[in-house]
JSON list of C-alpha atoms and ligand atoms in Angstrom, two decimals:
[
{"chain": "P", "resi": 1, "resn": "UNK", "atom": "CA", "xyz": [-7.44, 38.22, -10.12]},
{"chain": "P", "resi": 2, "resn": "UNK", "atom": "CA", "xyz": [-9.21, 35.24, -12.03]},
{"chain": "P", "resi": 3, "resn": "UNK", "atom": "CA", "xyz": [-7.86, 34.74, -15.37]},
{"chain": "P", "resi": 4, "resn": "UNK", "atom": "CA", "xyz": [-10.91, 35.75, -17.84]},
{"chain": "P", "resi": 5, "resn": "UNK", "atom": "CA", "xyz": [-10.09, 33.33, -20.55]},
{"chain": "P", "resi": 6, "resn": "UNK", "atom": "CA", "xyz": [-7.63, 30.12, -20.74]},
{"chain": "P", "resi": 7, "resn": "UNK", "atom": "CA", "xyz": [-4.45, 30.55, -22.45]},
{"chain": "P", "resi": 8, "resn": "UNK", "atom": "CA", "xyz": [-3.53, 28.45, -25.30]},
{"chain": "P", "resi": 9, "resn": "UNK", "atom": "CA", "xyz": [-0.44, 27.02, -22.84]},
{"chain": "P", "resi": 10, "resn": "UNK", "atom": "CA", "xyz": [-3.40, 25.75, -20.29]},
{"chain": "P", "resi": 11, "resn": "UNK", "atom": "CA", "xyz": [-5.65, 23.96, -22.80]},
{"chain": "P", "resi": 12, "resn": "UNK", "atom": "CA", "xyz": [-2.71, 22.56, -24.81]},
{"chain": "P", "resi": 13, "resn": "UNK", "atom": "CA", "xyz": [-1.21, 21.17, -21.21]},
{"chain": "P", "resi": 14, "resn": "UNK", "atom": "CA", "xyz": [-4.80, 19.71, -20.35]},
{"chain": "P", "resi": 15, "resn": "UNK", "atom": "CA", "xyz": [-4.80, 18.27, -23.87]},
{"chain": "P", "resi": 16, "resn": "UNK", "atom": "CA", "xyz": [-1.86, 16.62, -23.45]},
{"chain": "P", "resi": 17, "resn": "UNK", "atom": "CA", "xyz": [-2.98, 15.20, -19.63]},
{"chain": "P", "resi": 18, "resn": "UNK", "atom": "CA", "xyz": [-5.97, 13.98, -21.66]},
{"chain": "P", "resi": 19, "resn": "UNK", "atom": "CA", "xyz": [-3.99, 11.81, -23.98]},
{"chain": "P", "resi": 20, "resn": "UNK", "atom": "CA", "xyz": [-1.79, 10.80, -21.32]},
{"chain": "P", "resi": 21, "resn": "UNK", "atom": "CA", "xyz": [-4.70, 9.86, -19.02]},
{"chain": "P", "resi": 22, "resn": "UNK", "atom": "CA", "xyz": [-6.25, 7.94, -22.59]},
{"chain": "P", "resi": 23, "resn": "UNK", "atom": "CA", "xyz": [-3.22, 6.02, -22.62]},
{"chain": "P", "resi": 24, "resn": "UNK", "atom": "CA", "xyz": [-3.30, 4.66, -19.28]},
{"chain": "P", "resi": 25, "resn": "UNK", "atom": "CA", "xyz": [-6.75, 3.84, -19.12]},
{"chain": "P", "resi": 26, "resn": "UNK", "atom": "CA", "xyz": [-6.01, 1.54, -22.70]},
{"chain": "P", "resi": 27, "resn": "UNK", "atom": "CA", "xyz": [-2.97, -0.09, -20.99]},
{"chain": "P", "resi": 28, "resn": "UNK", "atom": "CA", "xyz": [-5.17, -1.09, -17.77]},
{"chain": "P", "resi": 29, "resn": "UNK", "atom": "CA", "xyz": [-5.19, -4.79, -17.39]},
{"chain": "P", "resi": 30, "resn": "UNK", "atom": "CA", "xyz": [-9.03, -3.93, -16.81]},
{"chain": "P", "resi": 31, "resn": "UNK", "atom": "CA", "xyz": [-9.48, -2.11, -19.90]},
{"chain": "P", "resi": 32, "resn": "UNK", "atom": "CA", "xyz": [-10.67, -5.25, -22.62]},
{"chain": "P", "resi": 33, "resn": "UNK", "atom": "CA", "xyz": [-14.81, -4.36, -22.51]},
{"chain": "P", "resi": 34, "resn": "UNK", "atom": "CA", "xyz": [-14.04, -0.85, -23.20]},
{"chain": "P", "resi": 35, "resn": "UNK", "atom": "CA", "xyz": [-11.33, -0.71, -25.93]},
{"chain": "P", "resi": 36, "resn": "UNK", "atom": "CA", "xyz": [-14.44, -0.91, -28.59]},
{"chain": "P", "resi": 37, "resn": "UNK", "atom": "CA", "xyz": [-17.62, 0.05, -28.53]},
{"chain": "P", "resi": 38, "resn": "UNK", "atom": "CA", "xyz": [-20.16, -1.98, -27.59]},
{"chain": "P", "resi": 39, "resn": "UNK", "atom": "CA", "xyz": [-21.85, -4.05, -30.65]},
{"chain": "P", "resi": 40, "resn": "UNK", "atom": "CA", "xyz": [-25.30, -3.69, -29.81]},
{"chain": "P", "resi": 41, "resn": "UNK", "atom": "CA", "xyz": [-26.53, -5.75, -32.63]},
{"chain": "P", "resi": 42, "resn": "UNK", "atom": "CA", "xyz": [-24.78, -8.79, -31.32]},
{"chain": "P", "resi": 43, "resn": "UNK", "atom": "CA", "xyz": [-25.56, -7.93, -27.57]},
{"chain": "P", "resi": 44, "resn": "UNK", "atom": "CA", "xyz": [-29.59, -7.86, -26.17]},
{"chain": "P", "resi": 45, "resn": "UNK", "atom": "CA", "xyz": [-31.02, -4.94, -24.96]},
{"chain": "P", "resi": 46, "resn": "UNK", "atom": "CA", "xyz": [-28.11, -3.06, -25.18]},
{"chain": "P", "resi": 47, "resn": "UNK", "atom": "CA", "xyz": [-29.07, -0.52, -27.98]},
{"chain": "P", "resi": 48, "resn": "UNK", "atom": "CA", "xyz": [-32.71, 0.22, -26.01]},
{"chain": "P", "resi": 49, "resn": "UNK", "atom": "CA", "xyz": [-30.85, 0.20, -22.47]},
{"chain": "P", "resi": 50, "resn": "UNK", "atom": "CA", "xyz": [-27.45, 2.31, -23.09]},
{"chain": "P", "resi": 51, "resn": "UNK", "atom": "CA", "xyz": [-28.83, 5.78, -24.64]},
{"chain": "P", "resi": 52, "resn": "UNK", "atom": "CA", "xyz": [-25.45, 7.09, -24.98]},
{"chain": "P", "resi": 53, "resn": "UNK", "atom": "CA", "xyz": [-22.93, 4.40, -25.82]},
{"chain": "P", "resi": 54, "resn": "UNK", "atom": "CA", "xyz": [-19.17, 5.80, -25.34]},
{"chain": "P", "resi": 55, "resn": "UNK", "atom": "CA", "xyz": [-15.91, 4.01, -25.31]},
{"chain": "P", "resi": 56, "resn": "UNK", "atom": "CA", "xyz": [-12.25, 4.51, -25.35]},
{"chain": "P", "resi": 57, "resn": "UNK", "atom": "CA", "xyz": [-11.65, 4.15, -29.17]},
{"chain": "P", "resi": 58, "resn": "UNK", "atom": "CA", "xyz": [-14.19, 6.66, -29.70]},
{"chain": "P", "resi": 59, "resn": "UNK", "atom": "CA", "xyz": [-12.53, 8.96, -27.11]},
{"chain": "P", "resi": 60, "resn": "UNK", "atom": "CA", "xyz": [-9.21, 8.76, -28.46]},
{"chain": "P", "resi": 61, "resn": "UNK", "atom": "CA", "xyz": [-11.05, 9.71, -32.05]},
{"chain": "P", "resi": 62, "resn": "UNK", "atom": "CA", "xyz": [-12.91, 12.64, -30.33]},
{"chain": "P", "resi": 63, "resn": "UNK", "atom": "CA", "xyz": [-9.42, 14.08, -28.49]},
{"chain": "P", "resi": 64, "resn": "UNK", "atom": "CA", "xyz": [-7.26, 13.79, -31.90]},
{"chain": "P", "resi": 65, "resn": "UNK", "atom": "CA", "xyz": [-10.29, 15.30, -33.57]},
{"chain": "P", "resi": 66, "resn": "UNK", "atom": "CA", "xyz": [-10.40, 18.45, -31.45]},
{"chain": "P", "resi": 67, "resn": "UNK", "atom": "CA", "xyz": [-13.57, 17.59, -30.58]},
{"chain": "P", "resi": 68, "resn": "UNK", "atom": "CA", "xyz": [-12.97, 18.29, -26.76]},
{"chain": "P", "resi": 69, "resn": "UNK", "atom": "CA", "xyz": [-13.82, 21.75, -25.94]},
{"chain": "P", "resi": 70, "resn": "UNK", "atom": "CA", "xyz": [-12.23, 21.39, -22.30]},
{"chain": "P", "resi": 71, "resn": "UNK", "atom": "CA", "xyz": [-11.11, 18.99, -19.63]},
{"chain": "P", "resi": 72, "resn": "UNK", "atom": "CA", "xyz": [-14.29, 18.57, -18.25]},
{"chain": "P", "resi": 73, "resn": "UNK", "atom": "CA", "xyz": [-15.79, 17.46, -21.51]},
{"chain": "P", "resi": 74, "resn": "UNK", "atom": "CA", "xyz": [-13.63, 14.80, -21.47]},
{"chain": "P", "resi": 75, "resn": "UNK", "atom": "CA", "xyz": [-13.61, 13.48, -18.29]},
{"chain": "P", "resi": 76, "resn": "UNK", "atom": "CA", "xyz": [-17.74, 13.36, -18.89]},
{"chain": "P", "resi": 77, "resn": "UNK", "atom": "CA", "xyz": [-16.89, 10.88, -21.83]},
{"chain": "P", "resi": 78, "resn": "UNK", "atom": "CA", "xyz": [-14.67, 8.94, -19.79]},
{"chain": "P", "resi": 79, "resn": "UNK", "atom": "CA", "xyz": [-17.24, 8.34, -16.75]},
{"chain": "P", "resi": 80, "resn": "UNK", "atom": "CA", "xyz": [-20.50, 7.82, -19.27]},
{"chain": "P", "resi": 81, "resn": "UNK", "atom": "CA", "xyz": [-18.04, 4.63, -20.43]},
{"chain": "P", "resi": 82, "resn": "UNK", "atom": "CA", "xyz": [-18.07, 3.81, -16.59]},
{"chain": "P", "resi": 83, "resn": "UNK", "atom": "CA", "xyz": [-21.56, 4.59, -15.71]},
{"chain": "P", "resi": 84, "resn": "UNK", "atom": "CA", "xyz": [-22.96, 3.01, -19.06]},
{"chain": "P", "resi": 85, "resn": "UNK", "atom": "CA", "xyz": [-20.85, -0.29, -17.65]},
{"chain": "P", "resi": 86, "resn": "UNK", "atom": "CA", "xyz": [-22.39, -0.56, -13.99]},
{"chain": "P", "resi": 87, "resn": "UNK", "atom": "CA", "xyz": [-26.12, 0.36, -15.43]},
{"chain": "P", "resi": 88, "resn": "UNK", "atom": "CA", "xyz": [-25.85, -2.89, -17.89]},
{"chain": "P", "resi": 89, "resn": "UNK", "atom": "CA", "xyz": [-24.10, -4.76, -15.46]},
{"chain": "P", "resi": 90, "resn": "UNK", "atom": "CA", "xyz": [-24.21, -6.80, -12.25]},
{"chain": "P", "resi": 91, "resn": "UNK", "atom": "CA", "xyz": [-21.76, -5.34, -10.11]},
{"chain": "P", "resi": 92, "resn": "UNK", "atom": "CA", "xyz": [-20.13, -8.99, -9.29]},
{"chain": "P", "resi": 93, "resn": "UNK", "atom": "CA", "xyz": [-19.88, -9.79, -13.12]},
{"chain": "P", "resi": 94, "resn": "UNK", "atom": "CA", "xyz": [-16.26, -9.97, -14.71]},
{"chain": "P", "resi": 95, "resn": "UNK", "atom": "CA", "xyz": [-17.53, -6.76, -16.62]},
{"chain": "P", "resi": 96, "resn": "UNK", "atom": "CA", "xyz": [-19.03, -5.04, -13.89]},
{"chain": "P", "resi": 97, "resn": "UNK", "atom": "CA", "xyz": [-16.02, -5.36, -11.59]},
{"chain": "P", "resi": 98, "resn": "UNK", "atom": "CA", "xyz": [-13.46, -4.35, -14.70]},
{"chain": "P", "resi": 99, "resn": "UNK", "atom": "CA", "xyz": [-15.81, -0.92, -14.81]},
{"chain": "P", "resi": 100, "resn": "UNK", "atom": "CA", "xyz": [-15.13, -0.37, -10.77]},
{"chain": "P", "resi": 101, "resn": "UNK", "atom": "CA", "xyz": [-11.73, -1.23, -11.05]},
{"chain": "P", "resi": 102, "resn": "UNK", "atom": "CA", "xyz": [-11.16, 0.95, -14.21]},
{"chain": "P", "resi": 103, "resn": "UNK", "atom": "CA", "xyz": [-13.19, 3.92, -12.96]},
{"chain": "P", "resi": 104, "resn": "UNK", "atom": "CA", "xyz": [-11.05, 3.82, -9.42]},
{"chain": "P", "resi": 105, "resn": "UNK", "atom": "CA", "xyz": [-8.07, 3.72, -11.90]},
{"chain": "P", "resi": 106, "resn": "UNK", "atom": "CA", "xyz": [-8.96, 6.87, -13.46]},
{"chain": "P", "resi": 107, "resn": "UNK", "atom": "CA", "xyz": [-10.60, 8.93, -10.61]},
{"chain": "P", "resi": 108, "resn": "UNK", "atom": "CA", "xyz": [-7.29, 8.38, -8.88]},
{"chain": "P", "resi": 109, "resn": "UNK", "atom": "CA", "xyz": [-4.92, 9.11, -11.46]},
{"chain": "P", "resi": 110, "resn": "UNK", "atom": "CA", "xyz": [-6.90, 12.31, -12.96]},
{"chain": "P", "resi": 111, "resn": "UNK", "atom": "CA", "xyz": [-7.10, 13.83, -9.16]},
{"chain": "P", "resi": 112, "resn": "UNK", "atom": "CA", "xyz": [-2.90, 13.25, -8.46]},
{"chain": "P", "resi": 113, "resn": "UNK", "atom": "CA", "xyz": [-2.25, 15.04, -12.39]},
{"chain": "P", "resi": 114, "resn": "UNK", "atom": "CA", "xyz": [-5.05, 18.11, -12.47]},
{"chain": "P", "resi": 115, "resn": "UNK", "atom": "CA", "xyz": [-5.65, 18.73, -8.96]},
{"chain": "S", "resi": 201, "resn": "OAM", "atom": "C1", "xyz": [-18.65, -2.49, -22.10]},
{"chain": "S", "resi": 201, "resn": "OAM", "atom": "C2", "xyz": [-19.71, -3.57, -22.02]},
{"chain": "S", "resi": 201, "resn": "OAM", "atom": "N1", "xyz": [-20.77, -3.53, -21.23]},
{"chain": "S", "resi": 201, "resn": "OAM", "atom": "N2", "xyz": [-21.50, -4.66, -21.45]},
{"chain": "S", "resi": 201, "resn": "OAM", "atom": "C3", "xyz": [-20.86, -5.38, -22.38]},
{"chain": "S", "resi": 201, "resn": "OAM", "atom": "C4", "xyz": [-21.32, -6.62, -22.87]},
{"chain": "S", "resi": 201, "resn": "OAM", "atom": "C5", "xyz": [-21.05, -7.21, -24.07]},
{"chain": "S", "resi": 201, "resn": "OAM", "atom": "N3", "xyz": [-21.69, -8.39, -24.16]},
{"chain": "S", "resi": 201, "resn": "OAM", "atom": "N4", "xyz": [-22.38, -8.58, -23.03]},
{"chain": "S", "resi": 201, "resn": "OAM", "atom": "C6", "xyz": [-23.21, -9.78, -22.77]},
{"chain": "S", "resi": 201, "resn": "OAM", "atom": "C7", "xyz": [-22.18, -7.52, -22.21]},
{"chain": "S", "resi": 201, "resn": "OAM", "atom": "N5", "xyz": [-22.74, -7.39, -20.97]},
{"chain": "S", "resi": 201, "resn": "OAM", "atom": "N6", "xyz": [-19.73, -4.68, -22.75]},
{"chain": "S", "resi": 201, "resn": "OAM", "atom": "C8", "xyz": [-18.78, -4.99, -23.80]},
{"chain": "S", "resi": 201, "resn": "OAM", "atom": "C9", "xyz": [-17.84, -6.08, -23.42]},
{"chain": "S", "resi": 201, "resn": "OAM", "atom": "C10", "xyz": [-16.98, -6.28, -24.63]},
{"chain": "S", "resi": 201, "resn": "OAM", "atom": "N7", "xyz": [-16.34, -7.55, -24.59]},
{"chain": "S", "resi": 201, "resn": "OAM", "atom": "C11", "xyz": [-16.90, -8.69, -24.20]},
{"chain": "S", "resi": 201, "resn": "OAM", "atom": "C12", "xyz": [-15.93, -9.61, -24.39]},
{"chain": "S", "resi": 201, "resn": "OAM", "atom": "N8", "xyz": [-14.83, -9.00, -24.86]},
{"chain": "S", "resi": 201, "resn": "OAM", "atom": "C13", "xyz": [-15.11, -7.73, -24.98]}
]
């Protein structure tokens, strides 16, 4: 039968996948245009482009604030910093490749731990 609600043991397991997962993606030789967010004042277009700026240091604030209802939350969060990246970038800029490379990073390593 499908379990009705998730057990504390599930959502404190994906929690800790989550920081693990966090961690990785900070480590990432790739990882330098998304440790911070983005400072739009100092960077054209940016703020009027990007509606919904995300990056990791804000992640890592919003998973040790609770602020993660579920895995999938998260994961959103994690691909808005990727898909933010390719819409403000050329794909064949340093930046634009670090996004690819980083979001291949993470697709992979999320599937092999939660599926
Ligand atoms: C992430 C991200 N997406 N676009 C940029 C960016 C920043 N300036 N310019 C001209 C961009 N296209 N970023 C932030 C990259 C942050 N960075 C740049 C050098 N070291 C970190």
């Amino acid at each position: 039968p499908a379990r009705k609600s998730k057990t504390s043991k599930d959502s404190s397991s994906e929690l800790a996948v989550c920081h693990m997962l966090l961690a990785e993606l900070e480590a990432h030789r790739c990882a330098w245009p998304f440790l911070t967010p983005v400072n739009h004042k100092a960077v054209p277009g940016y703020k009027k482009v990007i509606k919904r700026p995300m990056d990791f240091s804000t992640i890592k604030e919003k998973l040790t604030s609770n602020h993660y209802l579920n895995l999938e939350t998260f994961i959103a969060d994690i691909n808005l910093v990727f898909d933010n990246c390719k819409k403000f970038n050329e794909d064949q800029s340093e930046i634009g490749k670090a996004g690819y490379n980083m979001k291949r990073f993470f697709n992979k390593r999320w599937t092999e731990l939660l599926q």
